[in-house]
Short mmCIF file of C-alpha atoms in Angstrom, two decimals:
data_model
loop_
_atom_site.label_atom_id
_atom_site.label_comp_id
_atom_site.label_asym_id
_atom_site.label_seq_id
_atom_site.Cartn_x
_atom_site.Cartn_y
_atom_site.Cartn_z
CA MET M 1 0.00 0.00 0.00
CA SER M 2 0.96 3.66 -0.28
CA VAL M 3 -0.37 6.99 0.97
CA LEU M 4 -0.86 10.18 -1.02
CA ILE M 5 1.05 13.15 0.40
CA ASP M 6 -1.19 16.21 0.61
CA SER M 7 1.57 18.76 1.25
CA VAL M 8 5.09 19.12 2.63
CA ILE M 9 6.10 21.72 5.22
CA GLU M 10 8.52 24.16 3.63
CA GLY M 11 12.03 23.84 5.06
CA SER M 12 11.40 20.40 6.58
CA CYS M 13 13.64 17.37 6.01
CA ALA M 14 11.29 15.93 3.41
CA TYR M 15 10.98 19.28 1.63
CA LEU M 16 14.73 19.71 1.42
CA ALA M 17 14.95 16.17 0.04
CA GLY M 18 12.73 17.19 -2.87
CA ILE M 19 9.44 15.57 -1.83
CA ARG M 20 6.31 17.57 -2.66
CA GLY M 21 2.57 17.49 -2.27
CA GLY M 22 1.01 15.08 -4.78
CA ASP M 23 3.82 12.54 -4.36
CA THR M 24 3.00 9.15 -2.81
CA LEU M 25 4.73 7.77 0.28
CA VAL M 26 5.58 4.07 -0.02
CA SER M 27 7.93 3.19 2.86
CA LEU M 28 10.31 4.45 5.54
CA ASN M 29 13.48 2.38 6.01
CA SER M 30 11.80 -0.38 3.95
CA ASN M 31 8.79 -0.48 6.32
CA GLU M 32 5.53 -0.17 4.41
CA ILE M 33 3.43 2.84 5.46
CA VAL M 34 -0.29 2.14 5.70
CA ASP M 35 -1.55 4.74 8.15
CA VAL M 36 -0.66 7.24 10.86
CA LEU M 37 0.67 4.64 13.33
CA ASP M 38 3.23 3.36 10.82
CA TYR M 39 4.23 6.88 9.86
CA ARG M 40 4.59 8.22 13.39
CA PHE M 41 6.55 5.17 14.56
CA TYR M 42 9.00 4.80 11.69
CA GLN M 43 9.77 8.52 11.31
CA LEU M 44 11.40 8.54 14.76
CA GLU M 45 14.69 7.19 13.39
CA ARG M 46 17.58 9.61 12.94
CA GLU M 47 18.48 8.31 9.48
CA ILE M 48 15.58 7.47 7.19
CA LYS M 49 15.40 6.13 3.66
CA ILE M 50 12.16 7.46 2.17
CA GLU M 51 10.75 5.55 -0.78
CA TYR M 52 8.14 7.53 -2.67
CA ILE M 53 6.53 7.90 -6.08
CA SER M 54 6.74 11.19 -7.96
CA SER M 55 5.25 11.66 -11.45
CA GLY M 56 4.88 7.90 -11.77
CA GLU M 57 8.55 7.23 -10.97
CA VAL M 58 9.73 5.39 -7.84
CA LYS M 59 12.33 7.51 -6.04
CA VAL M 60 14.43 7.25 -2.88
CA ALA M 61 15.49 10.10 -0.59
CA ASN M 62 17.88 9.66 2.35
CA VAL M 63 17.51 12.15 5.19
CA ARG M 64 19.23 12.69 8.54
CA LYS M 65 17.49 14.43 11.41
CA THR M 66 17.21 14.58 15.20
CA GLU M 67 15.38 11.70 16.86
CA TYR M 68 12.00 13.37 17.41
CA GLU M 69 12.10 15.80 14.51
CA GLU M 70 9.11 15.50 12.17
CA LEU M 71 9.74 14.64 8.53
CA GLY M 72 7.28 17.33 7.47
CA LEU M 73 4.84 15.28 5.41
CA GLU M 74 1.17 16.18 5.69
CA PHE M 75 -1.82 14.10 4.62
CA SER M 76 -5.44 14.86 3.76
CA THR M 77 -6.75 13.10 6.89
CA TYR M 78 -5.14 12.70 10.30
CA LEU M 79 -5.36 8.89 10.20
CA MET M 80 -4.15 8.89 6.57
CA ASP M 81 -7.18 6.76 5.66
CA LYS M 82 -10.81 6.30 6.73
CA GLU M 83 -11.84 5.70 10.34
CA HIS M 84 -12.73 2.09 11.16
CA SER M 85 -16.41 1.79 12.06
CA CYS M 86 -17.81 -0.59 14.67
CA ARG M 87 -18.90 -4.05 13.52
CA ASN M 88 -20.92 -4.77 16.65
CA LYS M 89 -24.58 -4.21 17.42
CA CYS M 90 -24.32 -3.87 21.19
CA ILE M 91 -27.58 -4.20 23.11
CA PHE M 92 -26.69 -1.06 25.10
CA CYS M 93 -25.21 1.10 22.31
CA PHE M 94 -25.97 4.77 23.05
CA ILE M 95 -25.72 5.78 19.39
CA ASP M 96 -28.62 3.45 18.52
CA GLN M 97 -30.67 5.43 21.07
CA MET M 98 -30.10 8.81 19.44
CA PRO M 99 -33.13 10.86 18.36
CA LYS M 100 -33.66 10.98 14.61
CA GLY M 101 -32.11 13.83 12.65
CA MET M 102 -28.82 14.09 14.55
CA ARG M 103 -25.74 15.10 12.56
CA ASP M 104 -23.86 12.26 10.84
CA THR M 105 -20.78 12.50 13.07
CA LEU M 106 -22.90 11.70 16.14
CA ASN M 107 -24.28 8.59 14.46
CA PHE M 108 -20.87 7.24 13.44
CA LYS M 109 -19.72 4.32 15.60
CA ASP M 110 -15.94 4.27 15.67
CA ASP M 111 -14.01 1.20 16.78
CA ASP M 112 -10.57 2.27 15.64
CA SER M 113 -7.47 1.11 17.51
CA ARG M 114 -5.51 4.08 16.19
CA LEU M 115 -7.93 6.49 17.85
CA SER M 116 -7.48 4.54 21.07
CA PHE M 117 -3.73 5.04 21.01
CA LEU M 118 -3.85 8.64 19.81
CA PHE M 119 -6.88 10.05 21.65
CA GLY M 120 -7.86 7.52 24.31
CA ASN M 121 -10.99 6.16 22.60
CA TYR M 122 -12.23 2.78 23.81
CA ILE M 123 -12.34 -0.12 21.36
CA THR M 124 -13.85 -3.62 21.47
CA LEU M 125 -10.95 -5.50 19.74
CA THR M 126 -13.43 -7.10 17.31
CA ASN M 127 -12.06 -4.89 14.52
CA LEU M 128 -8.38 -5.86 14.84
CA THR M 129 -6.65 -8.00 12.22
CA ASP M 130 -3.69 -10.26 13.06
CA HIS M 131 -1.45 -7.76 11.27
CA GLU M 132 -2.68 -4.93 13.48
CA ILE M 133 -2.28 -7.01 16.65
CA GLU M 134 1.30 -7.88 15.76
CA ARG M 135 1.99 -4.26 14.89
CA VAL M 136 0.80 -3.06 18.31
CA ILE M 137 3.07 -5.62 19.99
CA LYS M 138 6.04 -4.88 17.74
CA MET M 139 5.76 -1.12 18.22
CA HIS M 140 4.79 -1.59 21.88
CA ILE M 141 2.08 1.05 21.47
CA SER M 142 0.63 1.69 24.90
CA PRO M 143 -1.77 2.19 26.61
CA ILE M 144 -4.76 0.67 24.86
CA ASN M 145 -8.31 1.32 26.08
CA ILE M 146 -10.69 -1.62 25.74
CA SER M 147 -14.48 -1.88 26.07
CA VAL M 148 -14.68 -5.30 27.72
CA HIS M 149 -18.16 -5.39 29.33
CA THR M 150 -17.74 -9.06 30.26
CA THR M 151 -15.00 -11.69 30.15
CA ASN M 152 -17.58 -14.46 29.60
CA PRO M 153 -17.09 -15.24 25.87
CA GLU M 154 -20.65 -16.42 25.25
CA LEU M 155 -22.17 -13.48 27.09
CA ARG M 156 -19.88 -11.03 25.26
CA CYS M 157 -21.10 -12.41 21.92
CA LYS M 158 -24.69 -11.90 23.08
CA MET M 159 -24.13 -8.39 24.40
CA MET M 160 -22.28 -7.26 21.26
CA ASN M 161 -24.32 -9.27 18.75
CA ASN M 162 -21.04 -10.41 17.23
CA ARG M 163 -20.11 -14.10 17.10
CA PHE M 164 -16.39 -13.19 17.18
CA ALA M 165 -16.63 -10.98 20.27
CA GLY M 166 -15.70 -13.82 22.62
CA GLU M 167 -12.62 -14.81 20.61
CA SER M 168 -11.24 -11.28 20.74
CA LEU M 169 -10.85 -11.54 24.52
CA GLY M 170 -7.74 -13.62 23.81
CA ILE M 171 -6.12 -10.54 22.29
CA MET M 172 -6.05 -8.95 25.74
CA LYS M 173 -3.89 -11.80 27.00
CA ARG M 174 -1.46 -11.29 24.11
CA PHE M 175 -1.24 -7.58 24.86
CA ALA M 176 -0.79 -8.18 28.59
CA ASP M 177 1.97 -10.74 27.95
CA ALA M 178 3.72 -8.17 25.73
CA GLY M 179 3.64 -5.57 28.52
CA ILE M 180 1.03 -3.33 26.87
CA VAL M 181 -0.79 -1.19 29.46
CA ILE M 182 -4.52 -1.96 29.34
CA ASN M 183 -7.37 0.27 30.57
CA CYS M 184 -10.79 -1.39 30.65
CA GLN M 185 -14.39 -0.24 30.61
CA LEU M 186 -17.42 -2.31 31.63
CA VAL M 187 -20.88 -0.99 30.74
CA ILE M 188 -23.15 -2.76 33.21
CA CYS M 189 -26.70 -3.75 32.28
CA PRO M 190 -28.78 -4.92 35.28
CA GLY M 191 -29.68 -8.59 35.10
CA ILE M 192 -27.18 -9.27 32.29
CA ASN M 193 -23.54 -8.64 33.22
CA ASP M 194 -23.83 -7.60 36.86
CA GLY M 195 -23.78 -9.84 39.94
CA GLU M 196 -21.78 -13.04 39.48
CA GLU M 197 -20.90 -12.10 35.90
CA LEU M 198 -19.39 -8.82 37.09
CA GLU M 199 -17.40 -10.67 39.75
CA ARG M 200 -16.09 -13.07 37.09
CA SER M 201 -15.05 -10.18 34.84
CA LEU M 202 -13.27 -8.31 37.63
CA ARG M 203 -11.51 -11.48 38.75
CA ASP M 204 -10.30 -12.23 35.20
CA LEU M 205 -9.13 -8.66 34.60
CA THR M 206 -7.33 -8.55 37.93
CA GLU M 207 -5.46 -11.71 37.00
CA LEU M 208 -4.40 -10.02 33.76
CA GLN M 209 -3.06 -7.16 35.90
CA VAL M 210 -4.72 -4.49 33.78
CA ASN M 211 -3.98 -0.87 34.64
CA SER M 212 -7.55 0.21 35.41
CA VAL M 213 -11.18 -0.90 35.22
CA ALA M 214 -14.02 1.62 35.02
CA VAL M 215 -17.46 0.18 35.80
CA VAL M 216 -20.21 2.41 34.40
CA PRO M 217 -24.01 2.09 34.29
CA VAL M 218 -25.86 1.62 31.01
CA GLY M 219 -27.37 4.87 29.71
CA LEU M 220 -30.98 4.55 28.54
CA THR M 221 -32.71 7.24 26.49
CA ASP M 222 -36.39 7.51 25.51
CA HIS M 223 -35.50 6.48 21.95
CA ARG M 224 -35.22 2.68 22.26
CA GLU M 225 -38.01 1.59 19.94
CA GLY M 226 -37.27 -1.92 18.62
CA LEU M 227 -34.08 -2.27 20.69
CA TYR M 228 -33.17 -4.95 23.22
CA PRO M 229 -35.23 -4.53 26.43
CA LEU M 230 -32.96 -3.23 29.17
CA THR M 231 -33.70 -2.39 32.79
CA PRO M 232 -32.55 0.90 34.36
CA PHE M 233 -30.57 0.87 37.59
CA THR M 234 -32.38 1.15 40.91
CA LYS M 235 -30.95 2.13 44.28
CA GLU M 236 -30.62 -1.56 45.16
CA THR M 237 -28.95 -2.74 41.94
CA ALA M 238 -26.57 0.24 41.95
CA ASN M 239 -25.60 -0.58 45.54
CA GLU M 240 -24.84 -4.18 44.57
CA VAL M 241 -22.49 -3.06 41.79
CA VAL M 242 -20.71 -0.51 44.01
CA ASN M 243 -20.26 -3.14 46.72
CA ILE M 244 -18.68 -5.57 44.25
CA CYS M 245 -16.37 -2.87 42.85
CA GLU M 246 -15.23 -1.74 46.28
CA LYS M 247 -14.66 -5.34 47.42
CA PHE M 248 -12.45 -6.14 44.44
CA GLY M 249 -10.80 -2.72 44.67
CA ASP M 250 -9.87 -3.38 48.30
CA GLU M 251 -8.39 -6.73 47.27
CA CYS M 252 -6.31 -5.00 44.59
CA VAL M 253 -4.98 -2.48 47.13
CA GLU M 254 -3.99 -5.39 49.35
CA LYS M 255 -2.38 -7.35 46.51
CA PHE M 256 -0.95 -4.70 44.17
CA GLY M 257 -0.90 -1.52 46.24
CA ARG M 258 -3.41 0.09 43.85
CA ARG M 259 -7.20 0.06 43.70
CA ILE M 260 -7.42 -0.49 39.89
CA ILE M 261 -11.23 -1.05 39.93
CA PHE M 262 -13.60 1.91 40.23
CA ALA M 263 -17.35 2.45 39.96
CA ALA M 264 -18.57 5.54 38.11
CA ASP M 265 -19.88 8.54 40.05
CA GLU M 266 -23.34 7.92 38.61
CA LEU M 267 -23.52 4.52 40.32
CA TYR M 268 -22.79 6.10 43.71
CA ILE M 269 -25.44 8.74 43.04
CA LYS M 270 -28.04 6.16 41.98
CA ALA M 271 -27.17 4.11 45.07
CA GLN M 272 -27.63 7.26 47.19
CA ARG M 273 -24.19 6.74 48.69
CA GLU M 274 -21.61 9.31 49.64
CA LEU M 275 -18.94 9.67 47.01
CA PRO M 276 -15.40 8.67 48.04
CA ASN M 277 -12.90 11.46 48.61
CA ALA M 278 -10.26 12.40 46.05
CA ASP M 279 -7.55 10.17 47.57
CA PHE M 280 -9.70 7.10 46.87
CA TYR M 281 -9.28 7.60 43.12
CA GLU M 282 -5.46 7.61 43.24
CA ASP M 283 -4.28 9.08 39.90
CA PHE M 284 -7.81 9.55 38.47
CA SER M 285 -7.05 7.18 35.61
CA CYS M 286 -10.74 6.73 34.67
CA LEU M 287 -11.96 10.33 34.50
CA GLU M 288 -13.13 9.95 30.89
CA ASN M 289 -15.59 7.33 32.14
CA GLY M 290 -17.10 9.63 34.74
CA VAL M 291 -15.11 8.05 37.57
CA GLY M 292 -14.03 10.49 40.27
CA LEU M 293 -15.07 13.61 38.34
CA ILE M 294 -17.13 15.08 41.15
CA SER M 295 -14.59 14.31 43.88
CA LEU M 296 -11.79 15.86 41.82
CA LEU M 297 -13.90 18.94 41.06
CA GLU M 298 -14.69 19.35 44.76
CA ASP M 299 -11.06 18.87 45.79
CA GLU M 300 -9.80 21.42 43.26
CA PHE M 301 -12.55 23.92 44.05
CA LEU M 302 -12.05 23.85 47.82
CA PHE M 303 -8.26 23.99 47.49
CA SER M 304 -8.49 27.00 45.16
CA LEU M 305 -11.04 28.65 47.45
CA GLU M 306 -8.69 28.22 50.41
CA GLN M 307 -5.88 29.86 48.43
CA THR M 308 -8.07 32.78 47.33
CA GLU M 309 -8.10 35.90 49.47
CA GLY M 310 -11.64 36.64 50.65
CA ASP M 311 -13.40 39.90 49.83
CA ARG M 312 -16.68 40.32 51.71
CA THR M 313 -17.59 43.30 49.52
CA LEU M 314 -17.26 41.45 46.18
CA THR M 315 -20.67 41.29 44.52
CA ARG M 316 -21.55 38.76 41.82
CA GLN M 317 -24.78 37.11 40.67
CA LYS M 318 -24.40 34.11 38.40
CA THR M 319 -26.11 30.88 37.36
CA ILE M 320 -24.58 27.42 36.95
CA ALA M 321 -26.55 25.15 34.60
CA CYS M 322 -25.78 21.45 35.00
CA GLY M 323 -27.21 17.94 34.90
CA GLU M 324 -29.55 16.81 37.65
CA SER M 325 -26.99 14.38 39.08
CA ALA M 326 -24.31 17.05 39.60
CA ALA M 327 -26.59 19.79 40.96
CA PRO M 328 -26.56 18.81 44.69
CA PHE M 329 -22.75 18.70 44.75
CA LEU M 330 -22.39 22.06 43.01
CA LYS M 331 -24.86 23.59 45.46
CA GLN M 332 -22.67 22.42 48.35
CA LEU M 333 -19.61 24.02 46.76
CA CYS M 334 -21.46 27.29 46.26
CA GLU M 335 -22.49 27.28 49.93
CA LYS M 336 -18.80 27.05 50.84
CA LEU M 337 -18.11 29.92 48.44
CA SER M 338 -20.75 32.12 50.09
CA GLU M 339 -19.12 31.67 53.50
CA LYS M 340 -16.02 33.46 52.20
CA PHE M 341 -17.77 35.73 49.68
CA PRO M 342 -21.21 36.45 51.19
CA LYS M 343 -22.26 38.81 48.38
CA VAL M 344 -21.45 36.33 45.60
CA CYS M 345 -24.82 34.78 44.80
CA VAL M 346 -24.81 31.61 42.66
CA ASN M 347 -27.99 29.89 41.54
CA VAL M 348 -27.41 26.23 40.55
CA ARG M 349 -30.04 25.20 37.99
CA PRO M 350 -30.40 21.48 37.21
CA ILE M 351 -31.56 20.97 33.61
CA VAL M 352 -34.05 18.16 33.01
CA ASN M 353 -33.11 16.19 29.89
CA ASP M 354 -36.25 16.33 27.73
CA PHE M 355 -34.21 15.74 24.57
CA PHE M 356 -32.76 12.30 25.41
CA GLY M 357 -35.18 11.39 28.20
CA HIS M 358 -35.45 11.83 31.95
CA MET M 359 -33.30 8.78 32.74
CA ILE M 360 -30.36 10.75 31.32
CA ASN M 361 -29.22 13.19 34.00
CA VAL M 362 -25.51 13.78 33.34
CA THR M 363 -24.23 17.24 32.46
CA GLY M 364 -22.41 16.28 29.26
CA LEU M 365 -25.63 15.28 27.48
CA ILE M 366 -27.53 18.53 28.01
CA VAL M 367 -28.50 20.07 24.67
CA GLY M 368 -28.99 23.70 23.77
CA ARG M 369 -32.75 23.57 23.37
CA ASP M 370 -33.28 22.11 26.88
CA LEU M 371 -30.85 24.62 28.37
CA THR M 372 -32.53 27.65 26.80
CA ALA M 373 -36.12 26.43 27.22
CA GLN M 374 -35.69 25.91 30.96
CA LEU M 375 -33.67 29.06 31.68
CA LYS M 376 -35.38 31.54 29.33
CA GLY M 377 -37.25 34.32 31.09
CA THR M 378 -35.74 33.64 34.52
CA ASP M 379 -33.33 35.78 36.53
CA LEU M 380 -29.92 34.47 35.50
CA GLY M 381 -27.78 37.26 36.91
CA GLU M 382 -24.74 38.45 35.03
CA GLU M 383 -23.82 35.18 33.34
CA VAL M 384 -24.64 31.49 32.89
CA LEU M 385 -21.78 29.03 33.42
CA ILE M 386 -21.93 25.64 31.73
CA SER M 387 -19.54 22.70 31.47
CA SER M 388 -17.50 22.54 28.28
CA SER M 389 -18.52 18.85 28.11
CA MET M 390 -21.90 20.03 26.74
CA LEU M 391 -20.16 21.28 23.60
CA ARG M 392 -18.59 19.52 20.64
CA SER M 393 -14.86 19.14 21.28
CA GLY M 394 -13.00 22.29 20.27
CA GLU M 395 -16.17 24.03 19.06
CA GLU M 396 -19.03 26.11 20.44
CA VAL M 397 -21.85 23.79 19.35
CA PHE M 398 -24.22 21.72 21.51
CA LEU M 399 -25.20 18.14 20.64
CA ASP M 400 -28.41 19.38 19.00
CA ASP M 401 -26.39 21.78 16.79
CA MET M 402 -27.48 24.91 18.63
CA THR M 403 -24.50 27.25 18.84
CA LEU M 404 -23.28 29.03 21.94
CA ASP M 405 -24.08 32.37 20.28
CA GLU M 406 -27.66 31.25 19.65
CA ALA M 407 -28.02 30.26 23.32
CA LYS M 408 -26.65 33.63 24.40
CA GLU M 409 -29.13 35.44 22.14
CA ILE M 410 -32.08 33.50 23.58
CA LEU M 411 -31.04 33.91 27.22
CA ARG M 412 -29.82 37.50 26.79
CA VAL M 413 -26.77 36.93 29.02
CA PRO M 414 -23.31 35.54 28.34
CA VAL M 415 -23.13 31.72 28.39
CA THR M 416 -19.60 30.75 29.39
CA PRO M 417 -18.12 27.24 29.17
CA CYS M 418 -15.94 26.07 32.07
CA ASP M 419 -13.27 23.41 31.93
CA ASN M 420 -14.02 20.39 34.08
CA SER M 421 -11.84 21.72 36.88
CA GLY M 422 -12.71 23.25 40.22
CA GLU M 423 -10.07 25.93 39.78
CA ASP M 424 -11.60 27.15 36.51
CA LEU M 425 -15.12 27.09 37.96
CA LEU M 426 -14.11 29.20 40.96
CA ARG M 427 -12.19 31.67 38.80
CA LYS M 428 -15.18 32.22 36.51
CA LEU M 429 -17.61 32.56 39.41
CA LEU M 430 -15.49 35.34 40.89
CA LYS M 431 -14.46 36.93 37.58
#
């Protein structure tokens, strides 16, 4: 295979060697280049023989550079080819529960190992070829994030509607034996992969000595027509899962000196249990799965508040809009804030998720139309603060395609995104 070069950075090694946009990259040091992983790995060498095609003629350029210097080749897509889509039909897939009419990117199911290595996406392993497995081991690309859900092969096939899903569990063993760091995610569906099945999965993963296991509850929207019947979590079933996670986590602390296994914040909230403190979560390795987010936010907020000089004359009036699950915790933080800044008035407004359904109560899935419909015409003060997790990554667009500017126009006050950090939240409340 070969990859078309879109452009070459002027003054780079490749440019000085005569390579130009429109040429085709074939190999680096005789290693065939298929995609971004090959390119990024093999360009690390100090001396590189570049084989390429220019005007139909195969050419060779020899370059010398520093170890981490980029060659300077640029391609039309970041991956250098198309994203790999998911081959599974998981019974709990959130994308299958999307309302109709969502933008195409939200309906695309990626299951691309390259995105796992580059951006931390979770993959199921059902998409990997033997060539790709061997490449990961050869390059020792690490860590890899895996959506496991269960280590029971038959049950995994059932949950993913893929007859090969059970076989792919063996890939984890190959990665573990090669020293690849593995982070795991288990989406728990009550009555299916909880209870004894969850204990089996945690036992198997502990024996593999994976780096982390995030146990998260299935998310159920109101748009499940024709899909597999699933049961939402109750206080009792959430408590059972948290108990299992804490039991195995305690065993890991005893055996390995690390907890490794964590239940998501949402499970503690559904179980009506007090969230563990920040120290419980060690290095917060599972934040992307909603594990320890609230405890970290609280820890950062209170630390920053302690370091901030109080001003009892400072006057502010602001609104925080958030998911229903986070609202009680944010209200507690704002009460602490008012003790030091009595004239800073913050109204925490939980937004009910009418768009996806009332069983969805996390902040990151609030859409613009719910936000504006529930806040419009109310006293919002000087500004509305929202979490940046409500917006498309790197952009000012909500999941329903409403823009931040449109929300501001409807609410008639600034709508300001905050990073998911307590320090940033405090700074913007006092700003």
